Coordinates of C-alpha atoms in Angstrom, one line a residue:
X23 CA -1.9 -34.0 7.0
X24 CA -0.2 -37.1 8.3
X25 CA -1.0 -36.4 12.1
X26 CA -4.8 -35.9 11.3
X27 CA -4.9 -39.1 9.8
X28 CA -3.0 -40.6 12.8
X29 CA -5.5 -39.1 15.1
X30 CA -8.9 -40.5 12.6
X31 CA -9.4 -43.3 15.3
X32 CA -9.4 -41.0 18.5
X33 CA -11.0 -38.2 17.5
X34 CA -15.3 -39.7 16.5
X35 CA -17.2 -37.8 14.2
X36 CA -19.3 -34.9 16.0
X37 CA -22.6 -35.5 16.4
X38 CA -24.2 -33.5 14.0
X39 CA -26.9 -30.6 16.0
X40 CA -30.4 -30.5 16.5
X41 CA -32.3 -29.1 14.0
X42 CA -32.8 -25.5 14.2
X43 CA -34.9 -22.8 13.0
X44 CA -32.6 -19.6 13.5
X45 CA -28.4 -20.0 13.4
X46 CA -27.5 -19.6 17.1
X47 CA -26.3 -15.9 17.9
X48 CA -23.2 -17.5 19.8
X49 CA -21.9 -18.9 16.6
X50 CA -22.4 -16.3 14.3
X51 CA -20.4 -14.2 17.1
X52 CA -17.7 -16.4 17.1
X53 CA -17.9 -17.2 13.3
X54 CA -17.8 -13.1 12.3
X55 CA -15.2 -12.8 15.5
X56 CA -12.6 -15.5 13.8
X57 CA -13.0 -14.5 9.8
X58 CA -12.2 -10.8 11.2
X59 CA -9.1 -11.8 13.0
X60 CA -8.0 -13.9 9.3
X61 CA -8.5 -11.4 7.8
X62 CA -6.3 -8.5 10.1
X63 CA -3.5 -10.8 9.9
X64 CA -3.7 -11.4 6.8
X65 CA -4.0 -7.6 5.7
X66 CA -1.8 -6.1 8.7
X67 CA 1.5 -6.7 6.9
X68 CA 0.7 -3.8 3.8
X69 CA 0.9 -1.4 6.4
X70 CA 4.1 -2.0 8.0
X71 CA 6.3 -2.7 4.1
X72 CA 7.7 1.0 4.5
X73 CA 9.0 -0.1 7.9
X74 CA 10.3 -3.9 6.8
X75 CA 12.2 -2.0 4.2
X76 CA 13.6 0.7 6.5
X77 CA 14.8 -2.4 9.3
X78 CA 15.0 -5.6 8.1
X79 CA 16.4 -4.3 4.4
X80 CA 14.6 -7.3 2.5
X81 CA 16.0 -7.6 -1.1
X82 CA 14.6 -8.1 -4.5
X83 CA 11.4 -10.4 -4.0
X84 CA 11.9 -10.7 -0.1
X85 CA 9.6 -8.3 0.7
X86 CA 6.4 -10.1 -1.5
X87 CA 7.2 -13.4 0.2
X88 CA 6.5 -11.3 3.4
X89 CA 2.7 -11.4 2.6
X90 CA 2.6 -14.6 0.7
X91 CA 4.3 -16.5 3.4
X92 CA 0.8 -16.1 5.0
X93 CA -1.1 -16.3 1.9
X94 CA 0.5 -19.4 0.6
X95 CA -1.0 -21.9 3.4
X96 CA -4.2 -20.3 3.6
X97 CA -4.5 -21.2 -0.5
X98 CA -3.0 -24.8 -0.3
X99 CA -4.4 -26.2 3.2
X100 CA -8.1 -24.6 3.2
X101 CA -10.1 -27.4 0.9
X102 CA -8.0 -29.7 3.6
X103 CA -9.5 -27.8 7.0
X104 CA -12.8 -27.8 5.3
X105 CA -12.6 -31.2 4.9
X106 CA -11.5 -32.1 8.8
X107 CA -13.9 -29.1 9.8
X108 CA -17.1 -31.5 8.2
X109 CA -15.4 -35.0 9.8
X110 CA -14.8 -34.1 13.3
X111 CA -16.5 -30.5 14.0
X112 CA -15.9 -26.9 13.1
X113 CA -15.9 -25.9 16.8
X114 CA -12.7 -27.5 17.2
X115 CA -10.8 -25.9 14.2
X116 CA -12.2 -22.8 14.8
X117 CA -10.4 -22.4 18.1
X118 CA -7.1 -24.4 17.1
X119 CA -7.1 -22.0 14.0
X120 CA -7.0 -18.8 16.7
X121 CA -4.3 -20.5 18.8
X122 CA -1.7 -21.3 15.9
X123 CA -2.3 -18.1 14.5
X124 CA -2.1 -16.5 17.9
X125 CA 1.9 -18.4 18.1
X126 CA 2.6 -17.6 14.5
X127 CA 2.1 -13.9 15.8
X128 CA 4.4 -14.2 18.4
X129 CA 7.0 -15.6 16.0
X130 CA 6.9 -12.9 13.6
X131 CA 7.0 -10.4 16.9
X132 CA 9.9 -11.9 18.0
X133 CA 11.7 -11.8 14.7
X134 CA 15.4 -11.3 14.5
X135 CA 15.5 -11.3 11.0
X136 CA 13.4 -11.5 7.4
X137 CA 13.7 -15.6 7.7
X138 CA 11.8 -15.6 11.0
X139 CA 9.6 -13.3 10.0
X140 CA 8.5 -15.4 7.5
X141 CA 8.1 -18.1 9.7
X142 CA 6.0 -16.6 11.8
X143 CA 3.9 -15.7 8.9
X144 CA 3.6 -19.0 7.6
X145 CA 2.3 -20.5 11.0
X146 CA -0.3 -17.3 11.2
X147 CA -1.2 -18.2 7.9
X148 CA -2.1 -21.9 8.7
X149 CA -4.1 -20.9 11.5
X150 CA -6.3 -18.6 9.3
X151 CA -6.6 -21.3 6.8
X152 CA -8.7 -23.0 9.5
X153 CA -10.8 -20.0 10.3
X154 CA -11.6 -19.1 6.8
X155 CA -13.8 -22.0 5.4
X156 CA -14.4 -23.2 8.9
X157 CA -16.1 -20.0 10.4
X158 CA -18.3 -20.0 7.0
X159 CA -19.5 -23.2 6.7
X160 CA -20.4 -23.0 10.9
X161 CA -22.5 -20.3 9.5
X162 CA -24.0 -21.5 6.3
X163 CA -25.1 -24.9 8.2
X164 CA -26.7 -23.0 10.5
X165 CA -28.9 -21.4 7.9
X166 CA -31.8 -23.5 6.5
X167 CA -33.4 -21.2 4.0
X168 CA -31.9 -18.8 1.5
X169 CA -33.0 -15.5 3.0
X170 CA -31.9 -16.7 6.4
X171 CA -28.5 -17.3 4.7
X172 CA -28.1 -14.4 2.2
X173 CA -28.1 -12.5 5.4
X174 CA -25.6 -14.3 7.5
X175 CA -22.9 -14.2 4.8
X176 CA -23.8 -10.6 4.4
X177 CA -22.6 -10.4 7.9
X178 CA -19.4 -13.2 7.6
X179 CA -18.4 -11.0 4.5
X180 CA -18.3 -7.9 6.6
X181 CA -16.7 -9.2 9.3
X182 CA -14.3 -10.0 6.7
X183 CA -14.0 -6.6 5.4
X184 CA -14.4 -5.1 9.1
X185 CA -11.2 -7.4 10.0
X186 CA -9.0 -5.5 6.6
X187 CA -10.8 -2.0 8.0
X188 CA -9.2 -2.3 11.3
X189 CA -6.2 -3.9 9.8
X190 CA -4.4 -0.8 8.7
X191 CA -5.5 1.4 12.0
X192 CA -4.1 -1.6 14.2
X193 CA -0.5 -1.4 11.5
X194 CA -0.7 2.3 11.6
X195 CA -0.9 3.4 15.0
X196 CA 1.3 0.9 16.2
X197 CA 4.0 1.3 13.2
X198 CA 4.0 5.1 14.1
X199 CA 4.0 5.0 17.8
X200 CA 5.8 1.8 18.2
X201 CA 7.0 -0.7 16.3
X202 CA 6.2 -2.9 13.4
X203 CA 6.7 -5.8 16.4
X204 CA 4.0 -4.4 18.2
X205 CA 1.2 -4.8 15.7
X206 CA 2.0 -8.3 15.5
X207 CA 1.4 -8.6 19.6
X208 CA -2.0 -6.8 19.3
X209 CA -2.6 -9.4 16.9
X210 CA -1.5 -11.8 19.2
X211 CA -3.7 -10.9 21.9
X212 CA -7.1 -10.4 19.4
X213 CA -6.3 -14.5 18.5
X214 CA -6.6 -15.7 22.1
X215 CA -9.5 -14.0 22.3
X216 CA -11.4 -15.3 19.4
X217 CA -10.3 -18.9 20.7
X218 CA -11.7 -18.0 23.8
X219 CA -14.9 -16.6 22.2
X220 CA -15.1 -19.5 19.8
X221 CA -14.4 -22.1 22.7
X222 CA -17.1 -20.6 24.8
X223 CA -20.1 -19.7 22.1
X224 CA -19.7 -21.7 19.0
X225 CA -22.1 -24.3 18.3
X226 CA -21.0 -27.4 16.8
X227 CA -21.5 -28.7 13.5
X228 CA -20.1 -31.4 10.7
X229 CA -20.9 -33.3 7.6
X230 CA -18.9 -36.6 7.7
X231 CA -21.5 -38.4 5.3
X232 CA -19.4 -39.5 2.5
X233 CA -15.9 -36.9 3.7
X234 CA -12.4 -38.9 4.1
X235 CA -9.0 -37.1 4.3
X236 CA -7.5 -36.9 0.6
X237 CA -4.2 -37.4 0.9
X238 CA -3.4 -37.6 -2.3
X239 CA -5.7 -34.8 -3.5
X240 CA -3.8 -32.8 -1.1
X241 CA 0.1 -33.5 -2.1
X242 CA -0.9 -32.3 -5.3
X243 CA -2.4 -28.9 -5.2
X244 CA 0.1 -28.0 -2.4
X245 CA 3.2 -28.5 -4.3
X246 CA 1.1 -27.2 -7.7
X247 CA 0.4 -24.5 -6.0
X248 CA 3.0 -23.5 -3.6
X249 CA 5.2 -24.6 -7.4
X250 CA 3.2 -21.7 -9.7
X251 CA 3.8 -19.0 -6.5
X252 CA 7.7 -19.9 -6.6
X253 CA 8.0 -19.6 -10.4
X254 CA 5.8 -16.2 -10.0
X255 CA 7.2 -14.5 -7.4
X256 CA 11.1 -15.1 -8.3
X257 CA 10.8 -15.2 -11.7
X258 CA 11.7 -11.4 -12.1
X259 CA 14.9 -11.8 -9.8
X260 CA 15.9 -15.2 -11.2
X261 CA 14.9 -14.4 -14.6
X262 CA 11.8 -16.2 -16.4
X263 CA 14.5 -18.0 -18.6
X264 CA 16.4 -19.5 -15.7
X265 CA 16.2 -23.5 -14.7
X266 CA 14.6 -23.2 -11.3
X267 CA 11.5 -20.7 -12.2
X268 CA 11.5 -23.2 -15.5
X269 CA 11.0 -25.9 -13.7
X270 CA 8.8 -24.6 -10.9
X271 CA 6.2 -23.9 -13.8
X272 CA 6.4 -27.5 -15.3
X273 CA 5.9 -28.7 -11.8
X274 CA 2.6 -26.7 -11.2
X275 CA 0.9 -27.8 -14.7
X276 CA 2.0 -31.1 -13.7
X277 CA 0.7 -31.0 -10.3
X278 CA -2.4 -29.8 -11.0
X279 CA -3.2 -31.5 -13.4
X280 CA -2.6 -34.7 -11.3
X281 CA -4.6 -33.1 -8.9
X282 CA -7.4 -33.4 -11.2
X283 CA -6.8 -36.8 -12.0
X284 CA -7.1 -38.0 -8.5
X285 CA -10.1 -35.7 -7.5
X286 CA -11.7 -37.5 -10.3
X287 CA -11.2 -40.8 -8.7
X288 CA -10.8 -40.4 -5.3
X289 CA -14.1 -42.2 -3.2
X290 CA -13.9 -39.3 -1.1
X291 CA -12.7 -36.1 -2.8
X292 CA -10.6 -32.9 -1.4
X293 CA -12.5 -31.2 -4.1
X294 CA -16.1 -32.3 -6.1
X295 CA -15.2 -31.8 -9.5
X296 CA -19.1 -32.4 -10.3
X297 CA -19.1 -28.9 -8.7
X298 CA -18.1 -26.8 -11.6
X299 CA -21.0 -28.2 -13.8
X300 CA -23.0 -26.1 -11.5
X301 CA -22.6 -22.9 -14.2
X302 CA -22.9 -20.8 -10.9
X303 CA -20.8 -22.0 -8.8
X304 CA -18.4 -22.1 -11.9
X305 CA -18.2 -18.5 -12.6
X306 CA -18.3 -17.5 -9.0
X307 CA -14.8 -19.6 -8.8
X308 CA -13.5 -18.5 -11.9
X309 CA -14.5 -14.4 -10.9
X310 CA -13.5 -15.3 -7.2
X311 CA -10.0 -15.8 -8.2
X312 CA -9.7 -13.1 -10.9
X313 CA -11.6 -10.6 -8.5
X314 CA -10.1 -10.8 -5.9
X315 CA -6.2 -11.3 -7.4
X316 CA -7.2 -7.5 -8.7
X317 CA -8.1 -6.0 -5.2
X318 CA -5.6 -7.4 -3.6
X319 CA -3.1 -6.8 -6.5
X320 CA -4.7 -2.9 -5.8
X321 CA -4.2 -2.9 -2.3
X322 CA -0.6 -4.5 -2.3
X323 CA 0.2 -1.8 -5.0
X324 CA -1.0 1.1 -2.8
X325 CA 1.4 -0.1 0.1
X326 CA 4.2 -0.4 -1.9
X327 CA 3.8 3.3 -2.9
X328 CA 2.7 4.5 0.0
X329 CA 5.6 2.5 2.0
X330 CA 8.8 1.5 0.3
X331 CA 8.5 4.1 -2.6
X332 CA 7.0 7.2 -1.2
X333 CA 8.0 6.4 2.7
X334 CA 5.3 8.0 3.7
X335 CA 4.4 6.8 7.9
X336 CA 1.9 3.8 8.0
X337 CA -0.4 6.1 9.5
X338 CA -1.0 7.7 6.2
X339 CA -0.5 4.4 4.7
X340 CA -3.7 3.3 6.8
X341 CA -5.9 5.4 4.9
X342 CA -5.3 4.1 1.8
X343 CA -6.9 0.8 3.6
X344 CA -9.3 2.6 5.4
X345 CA -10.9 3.5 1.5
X346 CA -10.3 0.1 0.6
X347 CA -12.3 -2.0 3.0
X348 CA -13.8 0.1 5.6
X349 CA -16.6 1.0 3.2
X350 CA -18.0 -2.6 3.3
X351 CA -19.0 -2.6 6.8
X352 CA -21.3 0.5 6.3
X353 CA -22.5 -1.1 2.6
X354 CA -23.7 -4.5 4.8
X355 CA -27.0 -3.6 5.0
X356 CA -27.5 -2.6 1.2
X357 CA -25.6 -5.6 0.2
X358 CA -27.7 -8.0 2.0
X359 CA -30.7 -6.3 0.4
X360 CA -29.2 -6.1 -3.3
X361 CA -27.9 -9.7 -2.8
X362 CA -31.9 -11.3 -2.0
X363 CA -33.2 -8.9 -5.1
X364 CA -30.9 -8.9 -7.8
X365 CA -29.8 -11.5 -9.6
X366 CA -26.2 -12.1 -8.8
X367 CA -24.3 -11.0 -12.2
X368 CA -25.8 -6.9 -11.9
X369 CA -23.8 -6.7 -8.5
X370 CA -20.9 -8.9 -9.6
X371 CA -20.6 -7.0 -12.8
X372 CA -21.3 -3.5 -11.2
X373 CA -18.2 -4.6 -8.3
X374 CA -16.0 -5.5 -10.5
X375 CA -16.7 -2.3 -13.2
X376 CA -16.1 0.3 -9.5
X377 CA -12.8 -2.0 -9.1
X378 CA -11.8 -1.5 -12.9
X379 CA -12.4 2.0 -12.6
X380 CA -10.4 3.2 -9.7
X381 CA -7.6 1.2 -10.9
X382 CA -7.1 2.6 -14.1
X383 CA -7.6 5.7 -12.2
X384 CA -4.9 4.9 -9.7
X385 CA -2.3 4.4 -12.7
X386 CA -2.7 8.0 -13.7
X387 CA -1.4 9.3 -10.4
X388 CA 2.2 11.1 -10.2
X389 CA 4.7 9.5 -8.5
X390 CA 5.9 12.4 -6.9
X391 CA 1.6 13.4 -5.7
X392 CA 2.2 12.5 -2.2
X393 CA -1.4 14.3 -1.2
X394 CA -4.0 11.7 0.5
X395 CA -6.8 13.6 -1.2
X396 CA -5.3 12.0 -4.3
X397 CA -6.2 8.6 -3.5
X398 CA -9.5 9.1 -2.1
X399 CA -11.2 8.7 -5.3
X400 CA -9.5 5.9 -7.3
X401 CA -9.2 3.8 -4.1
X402 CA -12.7 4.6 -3.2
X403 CA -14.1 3.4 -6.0
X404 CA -12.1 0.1 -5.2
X405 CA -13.3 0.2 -2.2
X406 CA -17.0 0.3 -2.9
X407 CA -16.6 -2.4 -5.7
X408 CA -14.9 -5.0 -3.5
X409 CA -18.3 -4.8 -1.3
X410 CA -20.5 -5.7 -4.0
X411 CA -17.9 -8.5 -4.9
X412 CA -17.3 -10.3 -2.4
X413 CA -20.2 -10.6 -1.1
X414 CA -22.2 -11.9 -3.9
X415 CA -19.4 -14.3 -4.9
X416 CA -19.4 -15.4 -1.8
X417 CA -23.6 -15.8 -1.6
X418 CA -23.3 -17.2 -5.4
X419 CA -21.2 -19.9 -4.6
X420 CA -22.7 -21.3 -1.4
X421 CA -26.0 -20.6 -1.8
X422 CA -26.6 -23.0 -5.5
X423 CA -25.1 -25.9 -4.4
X424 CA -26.8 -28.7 -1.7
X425 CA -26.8 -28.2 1.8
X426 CA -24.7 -31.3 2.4
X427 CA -22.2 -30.0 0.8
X428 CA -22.2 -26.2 2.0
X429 CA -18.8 -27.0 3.8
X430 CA -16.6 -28.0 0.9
X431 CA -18.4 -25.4 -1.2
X432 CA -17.4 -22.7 1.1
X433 CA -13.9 -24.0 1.5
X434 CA -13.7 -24.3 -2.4
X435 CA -15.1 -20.7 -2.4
X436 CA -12.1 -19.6 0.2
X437 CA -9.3 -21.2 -1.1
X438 CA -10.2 -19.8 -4.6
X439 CA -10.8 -16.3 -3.1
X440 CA -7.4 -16.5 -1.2
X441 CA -5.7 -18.0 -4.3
X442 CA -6.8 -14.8 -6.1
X443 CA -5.7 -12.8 -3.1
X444 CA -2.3 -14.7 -2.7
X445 CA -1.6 -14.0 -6.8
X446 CA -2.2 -10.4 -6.4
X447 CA 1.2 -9.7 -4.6
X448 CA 3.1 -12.4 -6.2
X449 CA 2.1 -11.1 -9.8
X450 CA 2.1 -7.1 -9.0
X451 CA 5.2 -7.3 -7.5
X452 CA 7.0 -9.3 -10.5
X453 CA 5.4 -7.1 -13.4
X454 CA 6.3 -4.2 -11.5
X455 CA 9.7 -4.6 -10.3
X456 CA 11.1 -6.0 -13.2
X457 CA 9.0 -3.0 -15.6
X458 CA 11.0 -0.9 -12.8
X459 CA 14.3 -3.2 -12.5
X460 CA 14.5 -2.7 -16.7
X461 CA 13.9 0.9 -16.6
X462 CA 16.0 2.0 -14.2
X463 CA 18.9 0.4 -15.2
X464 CA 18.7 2.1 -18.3
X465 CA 18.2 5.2 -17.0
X466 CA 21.0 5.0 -14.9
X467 CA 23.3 3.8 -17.7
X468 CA 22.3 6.8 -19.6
X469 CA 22.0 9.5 -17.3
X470 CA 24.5 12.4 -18.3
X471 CA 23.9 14.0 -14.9
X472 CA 25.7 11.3 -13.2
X473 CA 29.6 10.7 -12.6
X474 CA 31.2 7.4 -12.4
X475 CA 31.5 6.7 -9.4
X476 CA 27.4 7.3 -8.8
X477 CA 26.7 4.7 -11.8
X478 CA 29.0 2.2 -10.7
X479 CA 27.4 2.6 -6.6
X480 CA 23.9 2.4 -8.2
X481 CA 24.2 -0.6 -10.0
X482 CA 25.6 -2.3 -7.1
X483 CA 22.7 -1.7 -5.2
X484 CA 20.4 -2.6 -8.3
X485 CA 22.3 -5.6 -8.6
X486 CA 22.4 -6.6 -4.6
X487 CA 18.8 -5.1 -3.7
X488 CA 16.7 -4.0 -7.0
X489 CA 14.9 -0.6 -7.6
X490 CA 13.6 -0.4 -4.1
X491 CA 16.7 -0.8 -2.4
X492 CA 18.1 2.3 -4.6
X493 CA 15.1 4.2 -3.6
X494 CA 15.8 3.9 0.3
X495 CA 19.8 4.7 0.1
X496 CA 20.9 8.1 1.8
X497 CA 20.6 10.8 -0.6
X498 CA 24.1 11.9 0.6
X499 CA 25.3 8.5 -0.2
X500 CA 27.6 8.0 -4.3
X501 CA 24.4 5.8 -5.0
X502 CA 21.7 8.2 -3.4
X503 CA 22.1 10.7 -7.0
X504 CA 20.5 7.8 -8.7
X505 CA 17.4 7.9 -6.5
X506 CA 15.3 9.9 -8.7
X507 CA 15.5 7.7 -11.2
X508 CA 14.4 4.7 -8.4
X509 CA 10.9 6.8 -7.4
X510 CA 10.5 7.3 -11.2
X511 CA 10.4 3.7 -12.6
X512 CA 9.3 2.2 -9.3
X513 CA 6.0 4.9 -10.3
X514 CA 5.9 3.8 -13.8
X515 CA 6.4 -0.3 -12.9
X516 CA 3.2 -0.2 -9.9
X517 CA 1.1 2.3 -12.5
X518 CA 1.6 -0.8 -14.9
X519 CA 0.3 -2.8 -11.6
X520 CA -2.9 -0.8 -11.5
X521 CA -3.7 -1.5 -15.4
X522 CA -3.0 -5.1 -14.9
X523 CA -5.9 -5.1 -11.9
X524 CA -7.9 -3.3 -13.8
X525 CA -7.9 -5.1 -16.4
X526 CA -8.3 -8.4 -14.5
X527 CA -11.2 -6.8 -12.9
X528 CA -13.0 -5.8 -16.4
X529 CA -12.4 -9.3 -18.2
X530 CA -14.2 -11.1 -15.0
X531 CA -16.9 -8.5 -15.5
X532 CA -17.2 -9.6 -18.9
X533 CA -17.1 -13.0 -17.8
X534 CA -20.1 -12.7 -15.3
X535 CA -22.2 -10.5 -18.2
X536 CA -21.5 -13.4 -20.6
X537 CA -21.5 -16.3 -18.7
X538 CA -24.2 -16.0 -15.8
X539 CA -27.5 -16.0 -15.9
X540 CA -30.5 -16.3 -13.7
X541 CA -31.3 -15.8 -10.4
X542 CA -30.0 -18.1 -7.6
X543 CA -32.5 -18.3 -4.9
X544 CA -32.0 -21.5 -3.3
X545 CA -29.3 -24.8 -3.7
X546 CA -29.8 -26.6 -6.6
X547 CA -30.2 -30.7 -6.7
X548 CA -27.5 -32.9 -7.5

């Protein structure tokens, strides 16, 4: 954040706008427009794993750091864009946000190989950690009443759910009549769009009363955080004994908990602590990032059987996603009317209950049941629940707090949310591929139905690429006899997935049963 501070001097404050009555249709077009394109980029990669696998031949946890690579700015860096967002103006962000993901596109387009790829992702994903809190506090300072803004988040929500609906058509018409590069260029091309939308129709609007960068606030949760996705995500290929993922963890408690320390001091914090005594805001937090870790742990499950395990054509991978957020967009209008009438922990808990469900449903299916119709109700269910959630975590979280400080509350709100969303791959994809890595290998080792020479070619390629690589190897190949016993852990390891979302999904329903009460229908004082 160097270069922001650099610029402080040059770059005055915005002017804050004229009071008004009604948020400006112009803005909430380009607010909706940006949070949709996040959230394609973000979700267009789960499509196209079956084909990363088949081309670039990523090994062990290469493939998870594919999606995370986006995920992991958008987590560390949002509480940061909120903060520059409320000091100079969200107009600004919004359309630098849609030009660096727009290159970070083009990177990963151009890729020659898994490390570029990841590159590209990385800038994509700084880009849409502008657009995230800054397209939803445009829109919740816009909004001077609570109805006004139940409403508007309704909308910003299902813009975010539109953007992971027309994620997996994008992936899975381009992936199975072109190329995995090509969805990245579509994606391209929708960025420089929004920038031009945002550049053109957004109204301005800051908060710089009492904001200053936090530099310090901001070391700290980056390397905590970026430190507890390292020790996660490698942990099952470098073992959880081994000195690197050992000491990864000891950094993250140790960076996070000196990010508390300076929040609590800083004159300007990143992050209010004071926040969490809110009990409302607290919960949604604590649900946000439990929530949404389980639906995206659910989605990033489906892809991987769909993809790399089944190789079924991202086409048919699409429809998994299709169930799984294309339902919000036609809930919007029932969600905006449940979120003004109920009080916030009947929707929260019923979400999270659908998301439960469908994922202990989802662990029950065969490995083998390649039928669509199969899916349809599990991830349905999913699908339906995530509406209800997200949503009224969302509305929760903004809607108790002051209006002052609706702009770090909503980039508190996003970087939890994505948080969740960046654990779910990172933590499905260790518990299931070493559940799969350990069964396999024993398998293998005790298979009577295979010679030497296939035992000693299969745990060559268990040792160089893990289960999924022995899934993918010619079944013609000395290696390729062992591949039935690849598709049967690599079932068994992402069934235990599903459990573990569903389970995540349950114990935050409990959480919102026990812990929330009330009805939020304004901000609460200080």
């Amino acid at each position: 954040m160097s270069d922001a501070s650099k610029s402080a001097p040059v770059l005055a404050p915005a002017a804050p706008p004229s009071p008004r009555t009604t948020l400006p249709i112009g803005t909430l077009v380009a607010g909706c427009l940006a949070v949709c394109l996040a959230q394609i980029g973000l979700a267009i990669p789960a499509t196209l794993n079956g084909l990363f696998q088949e081309h670039l031949h990523p090994v062990g946890s290469q493939l998870t750091w594919i999606s995370d690579a986006f995920l992991l700015p958008v987590a560390v860096l949002e509480l940061s864009f909120g903060v520059l967002g409320d000091l100079f103006g969200r107009k600004r962000l919004l359309v630098s946000g849609a030009v660096l993901l727009c290159a970070g596109e083009v990177v990963a387009a151009s890729s020659s190989g898994i490390h570029q790829l990841w590159v590209g992702q990385a800038l994509a994903g700084l880009g849409a950690a502008a657009l995230f809190p800054t397209s939803l506090a445009m829109i919740a300072a816009g909004t001077h009443d609570a109805a006004r803004r139940a409403r508007a988040i309704a909308l910003w929500a299902s813009s975010l759910s539109a953007g992971g609906f027309l994620a997996p058509l994008l992936g899975g018409v381009t992936g199975t009549y072109g190329s995995w590069r090509a969805a990245f260029v579509v994606v391209a091309a929708l960025a420089a769009v929004s920038a031009l939308v945002s550049l053109w129709l957004a109204t301005n609007s800051s908060a710089p009363e009492g904001r200053s960068l936090d530099i310090g606030g901001q070391v700290t949760i980056g390397v905590g955080l970026f430190a507890l996705l390292y020790a996660v995500i490698q942990g099952p290929e470098d073992g959880w004994g081994s000195a690197p993922v050992v000491a990864a963890f000891v950094i993250a408690v140790v960076f996070v908990g000196l990010f508390v320390y300076a929040e609590s001091r800083a004159r300007s914090p990143l992050l209010r602590l004071d926040l969490f005594r809110n009990r409302s805001f607290a919960v949604a937090a604590v649900v946000a990032v439990v929530g949404m870790f389980s639906f995206l742990g659910t989605a990033y499950s489906a892809s991987i059987r769909l993809g790399p395990i089944q190789h079924q054509s991202p086409m048919r991978t699409a429809f998994a996603f299709l169930l799984l957020n294309g339902i919000t967009p036609l809930l919007t209008p029932l969600t905006s009317r449940l979120l003004h009438r109920l009080p916030p922990r009947w929707l929260l808990t019923g979400g999270l209950v659908l998301i439960a469900a469908g994922d202990f449903l989802a662990a029950g299916l065969d490995v083998d049941d390649r039928a669509l119709a199969s899916l349809i109700l599990p991830l349905g269910l999913v699908g339906v629940g995530f509406a209800f959630t997200v949503s009224s975590i969302t509305a929760t979280a903004v809607n108790t707090v002051p209006a002052p400080l609706a702009g770090m509350a909503s980039a508190a709100t996003n970087l939890l949310r994505d948080f969740g969303f960046t654990l779910g791959p990172a933590v499905i994809g260790a518990v299931a591929l070493s559940q799969a890595a350990s069964r396999v290998t024993s398998s293998v080792s005790g298979a009577s139905s295979l010679n030497a020479e296939s035992k000693a070619a299969a745990h060559e390629v268990l040792t160089e690429g893990g289960p999924l690589a022995l899934n993918s190897v010619p079944a013609d190949s000395p290696p390729g006899a062992a591949r039935g016993y690849a598709l049967d852990a690599l079932g068994h390891g992402y069934g235990i997935g599903f459990v573990v979302c569903g389970s995540a999904a349950l114990l935050a329903a409990v959480l919102v049963v026990t812990a929330l009460r009330g009805r939020m229908t304004g901000a609460e004082p200080n």
